[in-house]
Amino acid sequence: WLRLSPPPPGAASVRGGGARCGSLRASGSSASPFLCLPQMLPLLCALLLGLGPAHAAPAGHEVTFLPGLPKQPSFRHFSGHLCIGPTQRLHYWFVEAQNNPQSSPLVLWLNGGPGCSSMEGFLKEHGPFLVQPDGVTLKYNDYAWNKIANMLYLESPAGVGFSYSEDKKYATNDTEVAHNNYLALKEFLRLFPEYSKNDLFLTGESYGGIYIPTLAEWVMQDPSLNLKGIAVGNGLSSYEINDNSLVYFAYYHGLLGTQLWKDLQTFCCSEGKCNFHDNSNLNCTLKIVEESGLNIYNLYAPCAGGVPGSMRYEGDYLVTHDLGNSFIRMPMRFSWRQVTRNKVRMDPPCTNSTAPTMYLNSPEVRKALHISPDAPEWQVCSFEVNRSYKRLYTQMNDQYLKLLGAMKYRILVYNGDVDMACNFLGDEWFVDSLCQKVQVARRPWLYSEGGENQIGGFVKEFTNIAFLTVKGAGHMVPTDQPLAAFTMFSRFIKNEPY
């Protein structure tokens, strides 16, 4: 999920400490895991930090029974909280590779927002278990990414999903999140040292287009981490390019009439260049696309729940869909003080998060995943985190060029071709703007389905970076085209031709 708003200029590096903590279980005990009490957490984290590296995966974090499954898995999986500094507790869910986990790569996955949970990626995109519409049962995923990789799903930043902070302070920014994600990765490897030498890939979606390259800047400076590459799906790479490309996407997909297109050319373009990003002319607004009533995450999919208004009341909650209006630049038309008596929930428009919300908030599931009683009720996106988040970067050119300049990392930028939140044309323009040498001209790529080759989309390969589209997929590529997405992921991980 993604919400864009104008980021303030500048970025400052934020440093912090790390610690090791989480759900601990006494050896041989079948009792509920001992969860760190608020008054004990800072002391316990400090004590554990002084113990030095662990020597095996933490038994207290292993998920031994997961409700809703027809049969428990043959592979191991773990869930718990990672202590980041004195107050932050980031929730992770780690699933070992179904075959040869010792030699399989370690892949970190981050969903976007900012403020949305990576459990959405786990339970609805490419995790080993997919939540069913009843919100109770899980189904095994035939195209789970952990068939070939050890998958680490991290809920970040604090305040998202089951991640929280003891001091309840959830205001953060791009550089702080990048550093905290690096600390979380280091803490995870302190708990799971057996994976510290495995090939490492950083992957994400949507606002992960900011999270992943900024995290990679930290990781590439750490020689103890075996970083091999990054992959970003339907990512925000440049506000300006994303905005300017959207209008072209909309017109050539039949969303704008000929007269409106001519007017936009008149008002918003000069000397062959158009500006729909920060044009002072009010005629050059992206509201023509935002307010179309279409599903911005998949142009050709129906809008779950009907075409949404900007907000509605649902029980004790005020539900706002503002997160999905990815291009709003105007101030909100009302004061949030007027609604503070109601809890605010933020749902991406035209999507249905009822099933994962029901499942993850089940007391039995929370217990199985070793979720601290101090962790909040799970929601797909955090209104508080999103509202207070400071965006410090307008584009990712510097981060990509730094990775490419090292000449040892491979990069995949992939897009479902019917997504309007982060459209394929914008990310293609962005990759082109990096001015890397073309190795393979744009061509169709194929995957096998039912014994027959099908066109999965199109790919253009440069030195150490590829841009790839997935035909018929929206913002969440593995949800819409699971087999094509798995094929793409497998070829990226194994460094095979697309």
Coordinates of C-alpha atoms in Angstrom, one line a residue:
W1 CA 0.0 0.0 0.0
L2 CA 1.1 3.5 -0.6
R3 CA 0.2 7.0 0.2
L4 CA 2.3 9.8 -1.3
S5 CA 2.6 13.3 0.1
P6 CA 5.3 16.0 -0.5
P7 CA 8.4 15.1 1.5
P8 CA 10.3 17.9 3.2
P9 CA 13.8 18.5 1.9
G10 CA 17.0 17.1 3.5
A11 CA 17.7 13.9 5.3
A12 CA 19.7 13.3 8.5
S13 CA 21.2 10.0 9.5
V14 CA 19.7 8.7 12.8
R15 CA 21.8 6.3 14.8
G16 CA 20.6 4.1 17.6
G17 CA 21.5 1.1 19.7
G18 CA 20.2 -2.4 19.3
A19 CA 19.4 -5.2 21.7
R20 CA 18.0 -8.7 21.8
C21 CA 14.8 -9.5 23.4
G22 CA 11.5 -11.3 22.7
S23 CA 9.3 -14.1 23.9
L24 CA 11.3 -16.5 26.0
R25 CA 10.3 -20.0 27.0
A26 CA 12.0 -22.1 29.7
S27 CA 13.6 -25.2 28.3
G28 CA 11.2 -28.2 28.3
S29 CA 8.3 -26.1 29.4
S30 CA 4.9 -26.4 27.6
A31 CA 3.6 -23.3 29.3
S32 CA 2.8 -20.1 27.5
P33 CA 5.9 -18.1 26.5
F34 CA 7.2 -15.6 29.1
L35 CA 6.6 -12.2 27.6
C36 CA 8.8 -9.3 28.5
L37 CA 6.9 -7.0 30.9
P38 CA 7.1 -3.3 30.2
Q39 CA 9.2 -2.5 33.3
M40 CA 11.6 -5.3 32.6
L41 CA 12.2 -4.8 28.9
P42 CA 15.0 -2.2 29.0
L43 CA 16.9 -4.2 31.6
L44 CA 16.3 -7.5 30.0
C45 CA 17.4 -6.2 26.6
A46 CA 20.6 -4.7 28.1
L47 CA 21.4 -8.0 29.8
L48 CA 20.8 -10.0 26.7
L49 CA 22.9 -7.7 24.6
G50 CA 25.8 -8.4 27.0
L51 CA 25.5 -12.1 26.5
G52 CA 27.1 -12.1 23.1
P53 CA 25.8 -13.9 20.0
A54 CA 23.4 -16.8 20.2
H55 CA 24.2 -20.2 18.8
A56 CA 20.8 -21.4 17.6
A57 CA 17.4 -20.2 16.6
P58 CA 15.4 -19.2 19.8
A59 CA 13.2 -22.1 20.8
G60 CA 10.8 -19.7 22.5
H61 CA 10.0 -18.1 19.2
E62 CA 9.2 -21.3 17.2
V63 CA 5.6 -21.6 16.2
T64 CA 4.7 -25.2 17.1
F65 CA 1.0 -25.0 16.3
L66 CA -0.7 -22.5 14.0
P67 CA -4.5 -22.3 14.1
G68 CA -6.4 -22.7 10.9
L69 CA -4.1 -25.0 9.0
P70 CA -5.4 -28.4 7.8
K71 CA -2.0 -29.8 8.7
Q72 CA 1.0 -28.3 10.4
P73 CA 4.0 -27.6 8.0
S74 CA 7.0 -29.7 7.6
F75 CA 9.3 -26.7 7.6
R76 CA 10.0 -24.6 10.8
H77 CA 8.7 -21.1 11.3
F78 CA 9.2 -18.5 14.1
S79 CA 7.5 -15.4 15.3
G80 CA 8.3 -12.9 18.0
H81 CA 9.5 -9.4 18.8
L82 CA 13.0 -7.9 18.2
C83 CA 14.2 -5.2 20.6
I84 CA 15.5 -2.2 18.8
G85 CA 17.0 0.2 21.3
P86 CA 15.4 0.7 24.7
T87 CA 11.7 1.0 23.6
Q88 CA 11.0 -0.4 20.1
R89 CA 9.7 -3.9 19.6
L90 CA 9.4 -5.0 16.0
H91 CA 7.4 -8.1 15.2
Y92 CA 8.7 -10.6 12.7
W93 CA 7.5 -13.8 11.2
F94 CA 10.2 -16.0 9.7
V95 CA 9.6 -19.1 7.6
E96 CA 12.4 -21.5 6.7
A97 CA 12.8 -22.6 3.1
Q98 CA 10.9 -25.8 2.4
N99 CA 14.0 -27.4 1.0
N100 CA 17.6 -27.0 2.2
P101 CA 17.2 -24.0 4.4
Q102 CA 20.9 -24.1 5.4
S103 CA 22.0 -23.3 1.9
S104 CA 19.0 -21.3 0.7
P105 CA 19.2 -17.5 0.6
L106 CA 17.7 -15.2 3.3
V107 CA 15.1 -12.8 1.9
L108 CA 13.7 -9.9 3.9
W109 CA 10.3 -8.6 2.8
L110 CA 8.8 -5.2 3.6
N111 CA 5.3 -4.0 2.6
G112 CA 4.9 -0.2 2.2
G113 CA 2.5 2.5 3.3
P114 CA 4.3 4.0 5.0
G115 CA 2.5 2.4 7.9
C116 CA 1.2 -0.9 6.4
S117 CA 1.9 -4.4 7.6
S118 CA 4.1 -7.0 6.0
M119 CA 1.6 -9.6 7.3
E120 CA -0.4 -8.6 4.2
G121 CA 2.5 -9.8 2.1
F122 CA 2.7 -13.0 4.1
L123 CA -1.0 -13.9 4.3
K124 CA -2.3 -12.6 0.9
E125 CA 0.7 -12.5 -1.5
H126 CA 3.6 -15.0 -1.3
G127 CA 3.7 -16.5 2.2
P128 CA 3.3 -20.3 2.7
F129 CA -0.2 -19.9 4.1
L130 CA -2.9 -17.8 2.6
V131 CA -5.8 -16.6 4.8
Q132 CA -9.2 -17.6 3.5
P133 CA -12.3 -15.3 3.3
D134 CA -13.7 -16.7 6.6
G135 CA -10.8 -15.2 8.5
V136 CA -10.3 -18.5 10.3
T137 CA -8.7 -21.0 8.0
L138 CA -5.5 -21.0 6.1
K139 CA -4.6 -22.6 2.8
Y140 CA -1.2 -23.7 1.6
N141 CA 0.2 -21.6 -1.1
D142 CA 1.4 -23.5 -4.1
Y143 CA 3.6 -20.6 -5.2
A144 CA 5.0 -19.6 -1.8
W145 CA 8.4 -17.9 -2.0
N146 CA 9.7 -20.0 0.8
K147 CA 9.8 -22.9 -1.5
I148 CA 13.2 -21.6 -2.6
A149 CA 14.2 -19.1 0.1
N150 CA 14.2 -18.4 3.9
M151 CA 11.6 -15.6 4.1
L152 CA 11.7 -13.0 6.9
Y153 CA 8.6 -10.8 7.1
L154 CA 9.2 -7.7 9.3
E155 CA 6.5 -5.3 10.5
S156 CA 8.1 -1.9 10.4
P157 CA 8.2 0.8 11.7
A158 CA 7.1 0.5 15.3
G159 CA 3.3 1.1 15.4
V160 CA 2.6 -1.0 12.4
G161 CA 0.8 -4.3 12.9
F162 CA 2.1 -6.0 16.1
S163 CA 5.2 -3.8 16.3
Y164 CA 5.1 -1.2 19.0
S165 CA 7.1 1.1 21.2
E166 CA 7.1 1.2 24.9
D167 CA 6.9 5.0 25.0
K168 CA 4.1 5.1 22.5
K169 CA 6.0 7.6 20.3
Y170 CA 5.4 6.7 16.6
A171 CA 6.6 9.7 14.7
T172 CA 9.5 8.7 12.5
N173 CA 11.1 9.3 9.1
D174 CA 12.8 7.6 6.2
T175 CA 16.4 7.6 7.6
E176 CA 15.3 6.5 11.0
V177 CA 13.3 3.7 9.6
A178 CA 16.2 2.6 7.4
H179 CA 18.6 2.4 10.3
N180 CA 16.0 0.7 12.6
N181 CA 15.4 -1.9 9.8
Y182 CA 19.1 -2.5 9.7
L183 CA 19.2 -2.9 13.4
A184 CA 16.3 -5.3 13.2
L185 CA 18.1 -7.4 10.6
K186 CA 21.2 -7.5 12.8
E187 CA 19.1 -8.6 15.8
F188 CA 17.4 -11.2 13.8
L189 CA 20.8 -12.7 12.8
R190 CA 22.0 -12.5 16.4
L191 CA 19.0 -14.7 17.2
F192 CA 19.5 -16.9 14.1
P193 CA 23.3 -16.9 13.5
E194 CA 23.0 -20.0 11.4
Y195 CA 21.7 -17.7 8.6
S196 CA 24.3 -15.0 9.0
K197 CA 26.5 -16.3 6.1
N198 CA 23.6 -17.1 3.7
D199 CA 23.1 -15.0 0.6
L200 CA 20.9 -12.0 1.6
F201 CA 18.3 -10.3 -0.6
L202 CA 16.2 -7.2 0.4
T203 CA 12.8 -7.1 -1.2
G204 CA 9.7 -5.0 -0.8
E205 CA 6.7 -3.4 -2.4
S206 CA 5.1 0.1 -2.9
Y207 CA 6.7 2.4 -0.3
G208 CA 9.2 -0.4 0.0
G209 CA 10.6 1.5 -3.0
I210 CA 12.0 3.9 -0.4
Y211 CA 12.5 1.4 2.5
I212 CA 14.6 -1.1 0.5
P213 CA 17.2 1.1 -1.2
T214 CA 17.8 3.2 2.0
L215 CA 18.2 0.0 4.0
A216 CA 20.6 -1.4 1.4
E217 CA 22.8 1.7 2.0
W218 CA 23.3 0.5 5.5
V219 CA 23.6 -3.2 4.7
M220 CA 26.2 -2.7 1.9
Q221 CA 28.5 -1.0 4.4
D222 CA 28.4 -4.1 6.8
P223 CA 30.9 -6.7 5.6
S224 CA 29.4 -9.3 7.9
L225 CA 26.2 -9.3 5.8
N226 CA 26.3 -11.2 2.5
L227 CA 24.1 -8.9 0.5
K228 CA 23.6 -10.1 -3.1
G229 CA 20.8 -7.8 -4.3
I230 CA 17.5 -6.1 -4.0
A231 CA 14.1 -6.4 -5.6
V232 CA 11.3 -3.7 -5.5
G233 CA 7.8 -4.4 -6.7
N234 CA 5.5 -1.6 -7.9
G235 CA 7.7 0.7 -5.9
L236 CA 7.8 4.4 -5.4
S237 CA 11.2 5.4 -6.9
S238 CA 10.5 9.1 -7.7
Y239 CA 7.6 11.3 -6.8
E240 CA 8.0 13.4 -9.9
I241 CA 8.3 10.6 -12.4
N242 CA 5.5 8.6 -10.8
D243 CA 3.1 11.6 -11.0
N244 CA 4.0 12.6 -14.5
S245 CA 3.8 9.1 -15.9
L246 CA 0.4 8.5 -14.3
V247 CA -1.5 10.9 -16.6
Y248 CA 0.0 9.1 -19.7
F249 CA -0.9 5.8 -18.2
A250 CA -4.5 7.0 -17.6
Y251 CA -5.0 8.5 -21.1
Y252 CA -3.6 5.4 -23.0
H253 CA -5.8 3.1 -20.8
G254 CA -8.9 5.0 -21.9
L255 CA -9.5 6.9 -18.6
L256 CA -9.3 10.4 -20.0
G257 CA -11.3 11.8 -22.9
T258 CA -9.6 13.3 -26.0
Q259 CA -10.7 16.9 -25.1
L260 CA -9.4 16.6 -21.5
W261 CA -6.1 15.2 -22.8
K262 CA -5.8 18.2 -25.2
D263 CA -6.6 20.6 -22.3
L264 CA -3.9 19.0 -20.2
Q265 CA -1.4 19.3 -22.9
T266 CA -2.3 23.0 -23.2
F267 CA -2.2 23.8 -19.5
C268 CA 0.5 21.5 -18.2
C269 CA 3.0 21.1 -21.0
S270 CA 5.6 23.3 -22.7
E271 CA 8.4 22.5 -25.1
G272 CA 7.5 18.8 -25.1
K273 CA 7.7 18.4 -21.3
C274 CA 4.7 18.0 -19.0
N275 CA 4.5 18.7 -15.3
F276 CA 1.7 17.1 -13.3
H277 CA 3.8 16.8 -10.2
D278 CA 4.0 20.3 -8.7
N279 CA 2.5 22.5 -11.3
S280 CA 1.1 25.8 -10.0
N281 CA -1.7 25.6 -12.5
L282 CA -4.7 24.1 -10.7
N283 CA -5.9 22.5 -14.0
C284 CA -2.9 20.2 -13.8
T285 CA -4.2 18.1 -10.9
L286 CA -4.1 14.3 -10.5
K287 CA -7.5 14.4 -9.0
I288 CA -8.8 13.5 -12.4
V289 CA -7.3 10.1 -11.8
E290 CA -7.7 9.8 -8.0
E291 CA -11.4 10.5 -8.0
S292 CA -12.2 8.3 -11.0
G293 CA -13.8 5.7 -8.6
L294 CA -11.5 3.0 -10.1
N295 CA -9.4 0.5 -8.1
I296 CA -6.1 2.3 -8.2
Y297 CA -4.3 -0.9 -7.2
N298 CA -5.7 -2.9 -10.2
L299 CA -7.3 -1.0 -13.0
Y300 CA -9.3 -4.0 -14.2
A301 CA -10.4 -5.4 -10.8
P302 CA -13.7 -4.5 -9.1
C303 CA -13.7 -2.2 -6.1
A304 CA -14.2 -4.4 -3.1
G305 CA -17.0 -3.0 -1.0
G306 CA -18.1 -0.6 -3.8
V307 CA -16.6 2.7 -4.8
P308 CA -15.5 4.3 -1.5
G309 CA -16.0 7.8 -0.2
S310 CA -13.1 9.4 1.5
M311 CA -14.3 8.2 4.9
R312 CA -17.2 6.4 6.6
Y313 CA -18.2 5.3 10.2
E314 CA -18.1 1.6 11.0
G315 CA -19.0 0.9 14.6
D316 CA -16.6 2.7 16.9
Y317 CA -14.2 3.5 14.0
L318 CA -13.9 6.3 11.6
V319 CA -12.5 4.6 8.5
T320 CA -10.5 6.8 6.1
H321 CA -9.5 5.7 2.6
D322 CA -7.0 8.6 2.3
L323 CA -4.1 6.2 2.2
G324 CA -5.0 5.0 -1.2
N325 CA -5.4 8.4 -2.7
S326 CA -1.8 8.2 -3.5
F327 CA -1.4 11.6 -5.0
I328 CA -3.2 14.0 -2.7
R329 CA -1.3 17.3 -2.2
M330 CA -4.1 19.4 -0.8
P331 CA -4.6 20.0 3.0
M332 CA -7.3 17.8 4.6
R333 CA -10.7 19.6 4.6
F334 CA -11.4 19.0 8.3
S335 CA -9.7 19.0 11.6
W336 CA -8.7 15.7 13.1
R337 CA -9.6 17.2 16.5
Q338 CA -13.2 16.8 15.4
V339 CA -12.9 13.1 15.3
T340 CA -10.7 12.2 18.2
R341 CA -13.6 10.8 20.2
N342 CA -13.6 8.0 17.6
K343 CA -10.7 5.6 16.8
V344 CA -9.4 6.1 13.3
R345 CA -8.7 3.1 11.1
M346 CA -7.0 3.5 7.7
D347 CA -7.9 1.0 5.0
P348 CA -6.6 1.1 1.4
P349 CA -9.5 1.7 -0.9
C350 CA -11.1 -1.0 -3.0
T351 CA -9.5 -3.7 -0.9
N352 CA -10.8 -6.0 1.8
S353 CA -8.6 -6.6 4.8
T354 CA -11.3 -8.3 6.9
A355 CA -9.9 -11.8 6.7
P356 CA -6.3 -11.1 7.8
T357 CA -7.6 -8.7 10.5
M358 CA -9.9 -11.4 11.9
Y359 CA -7.3 -14.1 11.8
L360 CA -4.4 -12.2 13.3
N361 CA -6.6 -10.7 16.1
S362 CA -7.7 -14.1 17.2
P363 CA -6.4 -14.7 20.8
E364 CA -5.3 -18.2 19.7
V365 CA -3.3 -16.9 16.8
R366 CA -1.7 -14.1 18.9
K367 CA -0.7 -16.7 21.4
A368 CA 0.7 -19.0 18.7
L369 CA 2.8 -16.2 17.3
H370 CA 4.1 -15.1 20.7
I371 CA 2.6 -11.7 20.4
S372 CA 3.2 -9.6 23.5
P373 CA 0.1 -8.5 25.4
D374 CA 1.5 -4.9 25.0
A375 CA 1.2 -5.2 21.2
P376 CA -1.8 -3.4 19.7
E377 CA -4.7 -4.9 17.9
W378 CA -3.5 -5.7 14.4
Q379 CA -4.6 -3.5 11.5
V380 CA -3.5 -3.6 7.9
C381 CA -2.3 0.0 8.0
S382 CA -1.6 2.4 10.9
F383 CA -3.3 5.8 10.6
E384 CA -1.0 7.1 13.4
V385 CA 2.2 6.0 11.7
N386 CA 1.2 7.3 8.3
R387 CA -0.1 10.7 9.5
S388 CA 3.1 11.4 11.5
Y389 CA 5.6 10.0 9.0
K390 CA 8.1 12.4 7.5
R391 CA 9.2 11.6 4.0
L392 CA 12.8 12.8 3.5
Y393 CA 13.5 11.6 0.0
T394 CA 11.9 12.6 -3.3
Q395 CA 13.7 10.1 -5.4
M396 CA 16.0 7.1 -5.1
N397 CA 18.6 7.8 -7.8
D398 CA 21.5 8.2 -5.5
Q399 CA 20.8 5.0 -3.6
Y400 CA 20.4 3.0 -6.9
L401 CA 23.6 4.5 -8.4
K402 CA 25.5 3.7 -5.2
L403 CA 24.4 0.0 -5.4
L404 CA 25.1 -0.2 -9.1
G405 CA 28.5 1.5 -8.7
A406 CA 29.6 -1.3 -6.4
M407 CA 29.3 -3.6 -9.4
K408 CA 28.5 -6.6 -7.2
Y409 CA 24.7 -6.4 -6.5
R410 CA 21.9 -7.3 -8.8
I411 CA 18.7 -5.3 -8.8
L412 CA 15.2 -6.1 -10.0
V413 CA 12.5 -3.5 -10.4
Y414 CA 9.2 -5.2 -11.3
N415 CA 5.7 -3.9 -11.8
G416 CA 2.3 -5.3 -12.4
D417 CA 1.2 -3.5 -15.5
V418 CA -2.4 -2.5 -14.4
D419 CA -1.4 -0.8 -11.2
M420 CA -2.1 3.0 -11.0
A421 CA -0.7 3.7 -7.5
C422 CA 2.9 3.0 -8.7
N423 CA 2.5 2.6 -12.4
F424 CA 4.8 0.6 -14.6
L425 CA 5.6 3.5 -16.9
G426 CA 6.9 5.6 -14.1
D427 CA 9.3 2.9 -12.8
E428 CA 10.4 2.2 -16.4
W429 CA 11.2 5.9 -16.8
F430 CA 13.1 5.8 -13.5
V431 CA 15.2 2.8 -14.4
D432 CA 16.0 4.4 -17.8
S433 CA 17.0 7.6 -16.0
L434 CA 19.9 5.7 -14.3
C435 CA 21.6 5.6 -17.7
Q436 CA 23.0 2.1 -17.3
K437 CA 24.3 0.1 -20.3
V438 CA 21.6 -2.0 -22.0
Q439 CA 22.5 -5.6 -22.1
V440 CA 19.3 -7.1 -23.4
A441 CA 16.8 -5.0 -25.3
R442 CA 13.1 -5.0 -24.2
R443 CA 11.6 -8.4 -24.9
P444 CA 8.8 -10.7 -23.7
W445 CA 9.6 -13.1 -20.9
L446 CA 7.9 -16.5 -20.7
Y447 CA 6.7 -18.8 -17.9
S448 CA 5.2 -22.3 -18.1
E449 CA 1.6 -22.9 -17.1
G450 CA -0.1 -26.2 -17.7
G451 CA 2.8 -27.4 -19.9
E452 CA 2.5 -24.4 -22.2
N453 CA 4.6 -21.3 -22.4
Q454 CA 2.8 -18.0 -21.7
I455 CA 4.0 -14.4 -21.9
G456 CA 4.6 -13.2 -18.3
G457 CA 5.3 -9.6 -19.3
F458 CA 8.2 -7.7 -20.7
V459 CA 11.8 -7.3 -19.5
K460 CA 14.6 -4.9 -20.3
E461 CA 18.0 -5.7 -18.8
F462 CA 20.9 -3.4 -18.1
T463 CA 24.2 -4.0 -16.4
N464 CA 23.2 -5.4 -12.9
I465 CA 19.7 -4.1 -13.1
A466 CA 16.5 -5.3 -14.8
F467 CA 13.1 -3.7 -15.3
L468 CA 10.3 -6.3 -15.7
T469 CA 6.5 -6.0 -16.1
V470 CA 4.0 -8.7 -15.1
K471 CA 1.1 -8.9 -17.4
G472 CA -2.3 -8.5 -15.9
A473 CA -1.1 -7.9 -12.3
G474 CA -1.8 -4.9 -10.2
H475 CA -0.1 -3.4 -7.2
M476 CA 0.2 -6.8 -5.4
V477 CA 1.8 -8.9 -8.1
P478 CA 1.9 -12.3 -6.3
T479 CA -1.8 -11.9 -5.4
D480 CA -2.9 -11.3 -9.0
Q481 CA -0.4 -13.5 -10.9
P482 CA 1.1 -16.0 -8.4
L483 CA 2.8 -18.4 -10.8
A484 CA 4.3 -15.7 -12.9
A485 CA 5.5 -13.9 -9.8
F486 CA 7.1 -17.0 -8.4
T487 CA 8.8 -17.7 -11.7
M488 CA 10.2 -14.1 -11.8
F489 CA 11.3 -14.4 -8.1
S490 CA 13.0 -17.7 -8.7
R491 CA 15.0 -16.4 -11.7
F492 CA 16.1 -13.3 -9.8
I493 CA 17.2 -15.3 -6.7
K494 CA 19.0 -17.9 -8.8
N495 CA 20.5 -15.4 -11.2
E496 CA 18.9 -17.1 -14.2
P497 CA 17.9 -15.3 -17.4
Y498 CA 14.4 -13.9 -17.2

